[in-house]
Each structure stands twice: as structure tokens, then as C-alpha cells.
Short mmCIF file of C-alpha atoms in Angstrom, two decimals:
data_model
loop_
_atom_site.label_atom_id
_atom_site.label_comp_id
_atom_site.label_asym_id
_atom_site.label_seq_id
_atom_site.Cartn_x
_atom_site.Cartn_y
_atom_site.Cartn_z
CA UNK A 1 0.00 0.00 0.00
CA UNK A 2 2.48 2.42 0.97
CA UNK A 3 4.57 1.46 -2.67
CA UNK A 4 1.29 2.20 -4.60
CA UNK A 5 1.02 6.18 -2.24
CA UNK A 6 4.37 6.64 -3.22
CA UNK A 7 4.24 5.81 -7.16
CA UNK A 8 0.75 7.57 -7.13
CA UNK A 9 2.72 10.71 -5.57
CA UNK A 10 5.54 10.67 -7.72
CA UNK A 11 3.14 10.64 -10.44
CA UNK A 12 0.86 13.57 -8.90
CA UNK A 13 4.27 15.73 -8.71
CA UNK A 14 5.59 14.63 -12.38
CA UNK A 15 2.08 15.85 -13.99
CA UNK A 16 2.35 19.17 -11.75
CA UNK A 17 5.83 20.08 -13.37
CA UNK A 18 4.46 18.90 -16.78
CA UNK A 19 1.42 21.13 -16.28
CA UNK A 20 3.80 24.46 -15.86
CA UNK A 21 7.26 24.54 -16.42
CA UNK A 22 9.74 26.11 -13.76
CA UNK A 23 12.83 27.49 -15.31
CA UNK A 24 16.47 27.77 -14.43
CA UNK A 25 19.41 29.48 -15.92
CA UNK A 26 21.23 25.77 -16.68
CA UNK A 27 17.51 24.76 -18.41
CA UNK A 28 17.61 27.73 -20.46
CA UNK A 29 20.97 27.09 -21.39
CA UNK A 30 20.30 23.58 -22.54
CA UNK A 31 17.66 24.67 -24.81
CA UNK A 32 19.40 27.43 -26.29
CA UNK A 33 22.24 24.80 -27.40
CA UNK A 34 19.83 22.77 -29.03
CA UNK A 35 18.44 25.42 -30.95
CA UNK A 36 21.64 26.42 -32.06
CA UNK A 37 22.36 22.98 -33.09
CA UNK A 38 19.08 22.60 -35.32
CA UNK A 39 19.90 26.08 -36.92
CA UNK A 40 23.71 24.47 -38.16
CA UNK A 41 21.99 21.46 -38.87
CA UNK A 42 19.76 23.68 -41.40
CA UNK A 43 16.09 22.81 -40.00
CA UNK A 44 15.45 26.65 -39.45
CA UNK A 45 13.93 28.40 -42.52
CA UNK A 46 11.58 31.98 -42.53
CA UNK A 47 12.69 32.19 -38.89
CA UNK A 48 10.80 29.22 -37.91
CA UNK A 49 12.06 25.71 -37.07
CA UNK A 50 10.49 22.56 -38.90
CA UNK A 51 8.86 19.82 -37.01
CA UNK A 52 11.91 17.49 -37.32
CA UNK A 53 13.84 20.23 -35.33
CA UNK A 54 10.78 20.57 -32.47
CA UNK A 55 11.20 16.99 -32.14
CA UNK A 56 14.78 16.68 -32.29
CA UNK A 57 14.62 19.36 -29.45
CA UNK A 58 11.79 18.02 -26.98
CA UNK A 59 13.41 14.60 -27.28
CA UNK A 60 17.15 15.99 -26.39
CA UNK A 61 16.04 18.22 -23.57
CA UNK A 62 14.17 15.30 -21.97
CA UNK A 63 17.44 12.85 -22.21
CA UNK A 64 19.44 15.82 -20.98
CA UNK A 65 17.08 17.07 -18.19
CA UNK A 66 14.57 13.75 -17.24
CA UNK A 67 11.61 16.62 -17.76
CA UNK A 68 9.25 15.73 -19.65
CA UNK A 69 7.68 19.13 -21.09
CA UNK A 70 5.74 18.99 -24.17
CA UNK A 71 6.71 20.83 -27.32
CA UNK A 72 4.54 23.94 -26.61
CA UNK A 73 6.56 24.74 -23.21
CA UNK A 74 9.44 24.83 -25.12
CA UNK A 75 8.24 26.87 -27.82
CA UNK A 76 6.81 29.15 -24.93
CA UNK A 77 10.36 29.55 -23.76
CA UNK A 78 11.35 30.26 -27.18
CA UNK A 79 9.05 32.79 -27.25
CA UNK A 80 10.19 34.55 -23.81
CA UNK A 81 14.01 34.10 -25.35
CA UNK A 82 13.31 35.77 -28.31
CA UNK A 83 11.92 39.07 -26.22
CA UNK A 84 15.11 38.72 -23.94
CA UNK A 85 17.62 39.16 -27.58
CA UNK A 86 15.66 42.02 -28.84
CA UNK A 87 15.89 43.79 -25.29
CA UNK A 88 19.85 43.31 -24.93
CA UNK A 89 20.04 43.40 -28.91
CA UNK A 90 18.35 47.11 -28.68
CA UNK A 91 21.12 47.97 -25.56
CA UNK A 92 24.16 46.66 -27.34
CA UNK A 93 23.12 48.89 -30.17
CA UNK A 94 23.85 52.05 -27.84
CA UNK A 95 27.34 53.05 -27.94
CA UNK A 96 27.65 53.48 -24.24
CA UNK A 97 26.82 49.76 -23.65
CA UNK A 98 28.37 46.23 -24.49
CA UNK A 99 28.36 42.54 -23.72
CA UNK A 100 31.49 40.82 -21.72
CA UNK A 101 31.32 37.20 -23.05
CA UNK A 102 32.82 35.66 -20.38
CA UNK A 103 31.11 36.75 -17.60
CA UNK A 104 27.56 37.85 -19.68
CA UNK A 105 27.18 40.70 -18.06
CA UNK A 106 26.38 43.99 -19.63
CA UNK A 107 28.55 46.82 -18.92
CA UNK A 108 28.07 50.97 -18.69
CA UNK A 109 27.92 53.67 -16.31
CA UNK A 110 25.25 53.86 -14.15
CA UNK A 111 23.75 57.26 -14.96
CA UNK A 112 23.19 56.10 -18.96
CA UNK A 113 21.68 52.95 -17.04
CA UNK A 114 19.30 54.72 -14.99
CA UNK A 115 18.46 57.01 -18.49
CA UNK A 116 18.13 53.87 -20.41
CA UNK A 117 16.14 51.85 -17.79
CA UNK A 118 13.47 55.25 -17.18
CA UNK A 119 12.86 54.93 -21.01
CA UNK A 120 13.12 51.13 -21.34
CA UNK A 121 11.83 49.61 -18.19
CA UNK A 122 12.33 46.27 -19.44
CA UNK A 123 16.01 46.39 -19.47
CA UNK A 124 15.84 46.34 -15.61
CA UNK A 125 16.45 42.96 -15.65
CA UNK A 126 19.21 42.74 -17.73
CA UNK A 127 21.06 45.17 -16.32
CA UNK A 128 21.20 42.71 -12.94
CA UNK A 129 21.64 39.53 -14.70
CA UNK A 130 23.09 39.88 -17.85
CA UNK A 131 22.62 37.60 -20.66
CA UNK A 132 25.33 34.64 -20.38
CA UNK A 133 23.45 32.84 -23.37
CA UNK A 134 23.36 35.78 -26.12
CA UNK A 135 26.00 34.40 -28.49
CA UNK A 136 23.58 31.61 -28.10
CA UNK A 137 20.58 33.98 -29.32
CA UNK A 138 22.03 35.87 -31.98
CA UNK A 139 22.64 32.43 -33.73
CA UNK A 140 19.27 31.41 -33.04
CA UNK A 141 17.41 34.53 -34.23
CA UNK A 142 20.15 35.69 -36.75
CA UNK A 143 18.41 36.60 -40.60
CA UNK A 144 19.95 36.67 -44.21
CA UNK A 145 19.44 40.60 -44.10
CA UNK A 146 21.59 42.34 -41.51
CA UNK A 147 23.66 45.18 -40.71
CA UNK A 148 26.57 43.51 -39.65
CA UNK A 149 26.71 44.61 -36.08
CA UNK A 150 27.26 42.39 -33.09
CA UNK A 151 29.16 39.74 -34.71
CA UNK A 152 29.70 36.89 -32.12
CA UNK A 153 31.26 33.36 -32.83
CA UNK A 154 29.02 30.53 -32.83
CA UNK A 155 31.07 27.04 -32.56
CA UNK A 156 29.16 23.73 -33.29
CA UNK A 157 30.49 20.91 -31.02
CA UNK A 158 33.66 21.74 -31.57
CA UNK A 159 34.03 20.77 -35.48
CA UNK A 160 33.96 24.64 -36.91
CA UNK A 161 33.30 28.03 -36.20
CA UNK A 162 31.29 30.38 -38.02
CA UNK A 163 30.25 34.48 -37.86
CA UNK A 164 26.66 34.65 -37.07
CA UNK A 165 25.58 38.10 -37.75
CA UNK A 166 22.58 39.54 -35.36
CA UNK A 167 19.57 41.06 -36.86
CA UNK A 168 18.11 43.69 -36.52
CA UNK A 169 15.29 44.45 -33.63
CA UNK A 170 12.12 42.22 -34.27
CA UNK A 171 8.93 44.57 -33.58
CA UNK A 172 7.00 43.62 -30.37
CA UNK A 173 4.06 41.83 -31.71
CA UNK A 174 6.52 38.97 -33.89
CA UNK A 175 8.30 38.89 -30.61
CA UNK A 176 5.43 37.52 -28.50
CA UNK A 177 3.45 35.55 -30.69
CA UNK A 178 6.30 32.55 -31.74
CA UNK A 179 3.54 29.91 -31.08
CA UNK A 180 1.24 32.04 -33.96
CA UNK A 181 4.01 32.14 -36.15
CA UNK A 182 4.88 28.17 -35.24
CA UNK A 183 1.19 27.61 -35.85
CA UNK A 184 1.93 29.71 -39.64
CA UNK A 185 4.96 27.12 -40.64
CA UNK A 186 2.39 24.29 -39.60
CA UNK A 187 -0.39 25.27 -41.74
CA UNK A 188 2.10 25.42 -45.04
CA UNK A 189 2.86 22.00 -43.99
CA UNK A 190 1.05 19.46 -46.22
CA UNK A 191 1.19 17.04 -43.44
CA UNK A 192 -0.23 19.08 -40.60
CA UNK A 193 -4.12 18.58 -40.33
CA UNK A 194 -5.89 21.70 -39.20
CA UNK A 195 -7.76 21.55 -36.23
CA UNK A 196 -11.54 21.06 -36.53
CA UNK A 197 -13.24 19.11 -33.66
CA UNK A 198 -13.86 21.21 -30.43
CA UNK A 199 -10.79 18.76 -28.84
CA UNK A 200 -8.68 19.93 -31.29
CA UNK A 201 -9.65 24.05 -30.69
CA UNK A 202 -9.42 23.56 -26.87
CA UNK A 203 -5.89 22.16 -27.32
CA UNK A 204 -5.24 25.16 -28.99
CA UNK A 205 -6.84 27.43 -26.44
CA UNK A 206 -4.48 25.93 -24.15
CA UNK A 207 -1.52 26.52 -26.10
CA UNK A 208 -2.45 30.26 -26.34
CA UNK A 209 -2.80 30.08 -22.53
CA UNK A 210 0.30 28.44 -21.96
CA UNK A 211 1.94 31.56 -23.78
CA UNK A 212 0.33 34.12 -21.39
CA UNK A 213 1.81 32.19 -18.53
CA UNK A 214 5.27 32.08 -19.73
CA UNK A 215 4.65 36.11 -20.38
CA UNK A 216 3.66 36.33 -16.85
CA UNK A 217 6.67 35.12 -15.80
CA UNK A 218 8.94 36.82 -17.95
CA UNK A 219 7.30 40.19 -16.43
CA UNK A 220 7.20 38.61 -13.25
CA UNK A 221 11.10 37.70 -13.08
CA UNK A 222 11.43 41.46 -14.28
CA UNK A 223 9.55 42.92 -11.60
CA UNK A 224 11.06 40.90 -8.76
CA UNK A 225 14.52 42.30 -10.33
CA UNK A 226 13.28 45.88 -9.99
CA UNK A 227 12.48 45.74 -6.32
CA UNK A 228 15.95 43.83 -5.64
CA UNK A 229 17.15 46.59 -7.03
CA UNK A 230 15.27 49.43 -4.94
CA UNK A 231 16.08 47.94 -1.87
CA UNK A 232 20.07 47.54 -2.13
CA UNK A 233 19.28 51.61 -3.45
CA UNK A 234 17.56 52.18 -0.36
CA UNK A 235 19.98 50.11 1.69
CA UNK A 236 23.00 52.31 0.20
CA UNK A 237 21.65 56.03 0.21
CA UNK A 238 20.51 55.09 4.32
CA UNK A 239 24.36 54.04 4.87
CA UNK A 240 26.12 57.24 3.21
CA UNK A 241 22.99 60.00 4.11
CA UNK A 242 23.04 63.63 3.70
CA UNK A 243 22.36 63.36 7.31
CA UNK A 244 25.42 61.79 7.98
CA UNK A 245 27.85 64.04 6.33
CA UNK A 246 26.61 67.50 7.31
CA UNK A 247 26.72 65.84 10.95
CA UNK A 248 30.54 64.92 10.75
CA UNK A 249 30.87 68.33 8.82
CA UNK A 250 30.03 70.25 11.89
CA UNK A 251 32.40 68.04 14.20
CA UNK A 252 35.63 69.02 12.09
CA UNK A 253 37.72 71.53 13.23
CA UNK A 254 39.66 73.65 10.51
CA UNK A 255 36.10 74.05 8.62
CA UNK A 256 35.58 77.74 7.31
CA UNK A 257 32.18 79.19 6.08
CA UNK A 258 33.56 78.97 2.32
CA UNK A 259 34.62 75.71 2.32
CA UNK A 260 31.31 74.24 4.92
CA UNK A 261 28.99 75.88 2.03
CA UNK A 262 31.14 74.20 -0.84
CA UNK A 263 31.31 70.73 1.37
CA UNK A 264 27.25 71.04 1.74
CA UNK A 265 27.28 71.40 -2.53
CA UNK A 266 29.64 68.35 -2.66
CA UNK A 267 27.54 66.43 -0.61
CA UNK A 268 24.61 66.05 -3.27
CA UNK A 269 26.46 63.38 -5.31
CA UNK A 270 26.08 60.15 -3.72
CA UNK A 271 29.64 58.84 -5.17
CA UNK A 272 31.10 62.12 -2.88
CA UNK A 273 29.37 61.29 0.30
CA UNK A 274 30.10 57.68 0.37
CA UNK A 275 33.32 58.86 -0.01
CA UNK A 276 33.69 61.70 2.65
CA UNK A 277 31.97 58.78 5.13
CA UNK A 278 34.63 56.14 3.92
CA UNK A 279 38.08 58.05 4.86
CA UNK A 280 39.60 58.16 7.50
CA UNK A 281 38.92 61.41 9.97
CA UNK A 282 42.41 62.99 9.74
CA UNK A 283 42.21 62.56 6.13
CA UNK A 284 38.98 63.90 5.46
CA UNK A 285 39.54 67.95 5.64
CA UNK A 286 42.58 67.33 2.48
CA UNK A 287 40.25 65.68 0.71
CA UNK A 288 37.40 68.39 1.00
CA UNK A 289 39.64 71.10 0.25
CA UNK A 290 40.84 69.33 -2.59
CA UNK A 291 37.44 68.63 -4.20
CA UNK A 292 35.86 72.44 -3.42
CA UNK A 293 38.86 73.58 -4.78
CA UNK A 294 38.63 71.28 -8.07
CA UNK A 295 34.77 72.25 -8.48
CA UNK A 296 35.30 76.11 -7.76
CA UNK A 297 38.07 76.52 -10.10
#
């Protein structure tokens, strides 16, 4: 009895994770290498890979990974990967930004950030984890008709290497609707049979549903990355206040009123007050006069 509970449990958990997949950075990563592989292999055409490639996929990530996930989860993902390269695609085309393979981060200052991120709120997420698999997605989502920018090496298990070029930024709408497009390439296929009994349209409803859920995510993932990010900016402007400063100000001796109104000025950038906070005491009045000297010349 209590071998039967168990099976029936393991069971009860395997059709949860099959119901909605959960994913990681290493699944992601896994996917993204077969995908590349089906593009060398040729089964990508119009942007769209055939069925041999879906199946090629599914059947790979489930020896790789023991999960199980139907072909629609995957092309769901596919769908959330595709938004992810035209975000960091549209970022790497600014001059101020780029991509440092090894690590996958993206680097700039962080005032063009924060201008970038007030007109793009989507890049929020980016900007805190990077994107360690882009190489990855400029092969998958590369077209004939490019600009030649962001050239990255794709490799194929070892054998050769080859320039991928990256395209240029696919509008919003193409972005989000992969499955629609997926469901385009099956329609031309002569061997696809349009779905016409009320099983066949609720399957379909479902797929479309399964698509706002891995949206959801994406924009939940996104949002969680925001307010990460508020807090550590709360945690750091609490630690080097305006408060602070002005109150050390006033315990320094040596202070006149020129350079206690040019210290107070100083004080407005957060880089300067972390600063001021960070030396040491004695060391503190050479470095004010130094800096109010610097700005008032």
C-alpha cells in the first residue's frame, strides 16, 4: 500500500511540473544549445524551425534534463528568449553599452543605465543579470538581411566556427506571438491537419494560454529584479545620508564658512558622500579642500 502512495505521488508531482514549467538558468541554457544545433543542422527556414527540429529538441532536452515538457513549453520559452535578444540586442546597439562574453554581463555607467532603464523599463532585468546565453541567441534569431553589427562566434560541437551576424530588432508583436508564427509554418505544412473538432480548438486554447503564462513570468522575473534593485538603493543612500555628512561636517575643526557651504554642494552626489563617510577622519579635511577647490576653479 504504501509502494502504490508513493508511485501515485511521484506521479501527482511529475504531472504538476508537466502542467507548468519552472525554469532555471542551466535549463535555459540547454535549450538554447539545441536550438543552435538545429539552426547548423539547417532545419530553421523563414525564422521558424520545422517539425523534425521541435522533435529533435523536446526529445534531447528530456534525455538531458529527465523533464518531460511537451513541445509547446518549449516553444513558450522560445518565445520569452526571443523578447530577452531584442531587449539586450536594442542595448548593445547604444554606444555606451556592451556585452562581456565571459562573464555575460552587460557593462556601462550607471547614470546612462538609470536614463536607459526610465525609457526602457524592461532592461531592468538585464542590467542585474546579464545575458550569459546571447551568443547563443544571436545564432538562433540571426536573418539573411543584416547590418553587420554584433558579430559573435558561434562554434558547433567543436568541429567549426562560423560568424553569425545579429539582426536587426524584431517589432513587439513577432516577438510575442512565436507559437502564432509556429502555428503559420504548420499550416504550409502538407502534413499538418488543421484543427476542426472542439478537442482539437481547446488544445489550442491551451496553447495560447500556456503563452500568457510564460509572459507572466517573464514580467514577473522582471519585476522581482526591480524591487531587488530598490532595496540595495535604499539600503545604500541610508548608509552614506546627507544626514550623515553635514553631521561629521560640523564636528571638524579647521572648517571655514567657504569651504562648509562648498562641502554642503559636494555632498549632493552620492559617489562624494560615500566617499567623505569612507576616509579616515584625519584625512577627510585634504580631501574636501581638494574637491571644493577642483569644483570652484
Amino acid at each position: 500500500m504504501a509502494g502504490q502512495f508513493a508511485r501515485s505521488r511521484r506521479l501527482e508531482i511529475q504531472q504538476q511540473e508537466q502542467s507548468r514549467a519552472r525554469w532555471t538558468t542551466s535549463l535555459t541554457k540547454i535549450l538554447a544549445t539545441l536550438m543552435v544545433d538545429q539552426v547548423h543542422k539547417g532545419n530553421k527556414h523563414n525564422n521558424l524551425f520545422n517539425k523534425k527540429a521541435w522533435k529533435y529538441i523536446c526529445d534531447e532536452f528530456y534525455s538531458k534534463t529527465g523533464l518531460k515538457w511537451d513541445k509547446e513549453q518549449l516553444k513558450n520559452r522560445y518565445s520569452v528568449l526571443r523578447r530577452q535578444y531584442s531587449i539586450v540586442k536594442s542595448i548593445l546597439d547604444q554606444s555606451d553599452f556592451s556585452w562581456d562574453e565571459s562573464t555575460g554581463s552587460i557593462t556601462g555607467n550607471d547614470e546612462i543605465w538609470a536614463e536607459y532603464i526610465q525609457k526602457h523599463p524592461d532592461a531592468e532585468t538585464v542590467k542585474t543579470g546579464g545575458c550569459p546565453i546571447f551568443k547563443e541567441l544571436c545564432t538562433i534569431f540571426s536573418e539573411p538581411a543584416t547590418n553587420g553589427k554584433h558579430e559573435y562566434v558561434a562554434a558547433s560541437e567543436g568541429e567549426y566556427t562560423s560568424i553569425t551576424p545579429c539582426p536587426e530588432p524584431l517589432n513587439t508583436h513577432h516577438e510575442e506571438s512565436s507559437s502564432e508564427s509556429q502555428d503559420e509554418e504548420d499550416a504550409n505544412d502538407p502534413q499538418t491537419v488543421q484543427p476542426t473538432t472542439p478537442t482539437e480548438i481547446s488544445t489550442r486554447k491551451r496553447v495560447r494560454k500556456g503563452i500568457d503564462e510564460a509572459i507572466a513570468d517573464a514580467i514577473f522575473e522582471m519585476a522581482s529584479a526591480s524591487k531587488m534593485r530598490a532595496a540595495a538603493l535604499e539600503q545604500q543612500i541610508a548608509r552614506f545620508s546627507l544626514a550623515d555628512c553635514i553631521r561629521d561636517l560640523n564636528l571638524m575643526q579647521g572648517v571655514d564658512r567657504q569651504l562648509y557651504l562648498a562641502a554642503l554642494d559636494l555632498f549632493k552626489k552620492p559617489n562624494a558622500r560615500e566617499i567623505f563617510l569612507s576616509l579616515k577622519k584625519h584625512k577627510r579635511l585634504t580631501w574636501l579642500r581638494g574637491k571644493c577647490s577642483v569644483a570652484s576653479n
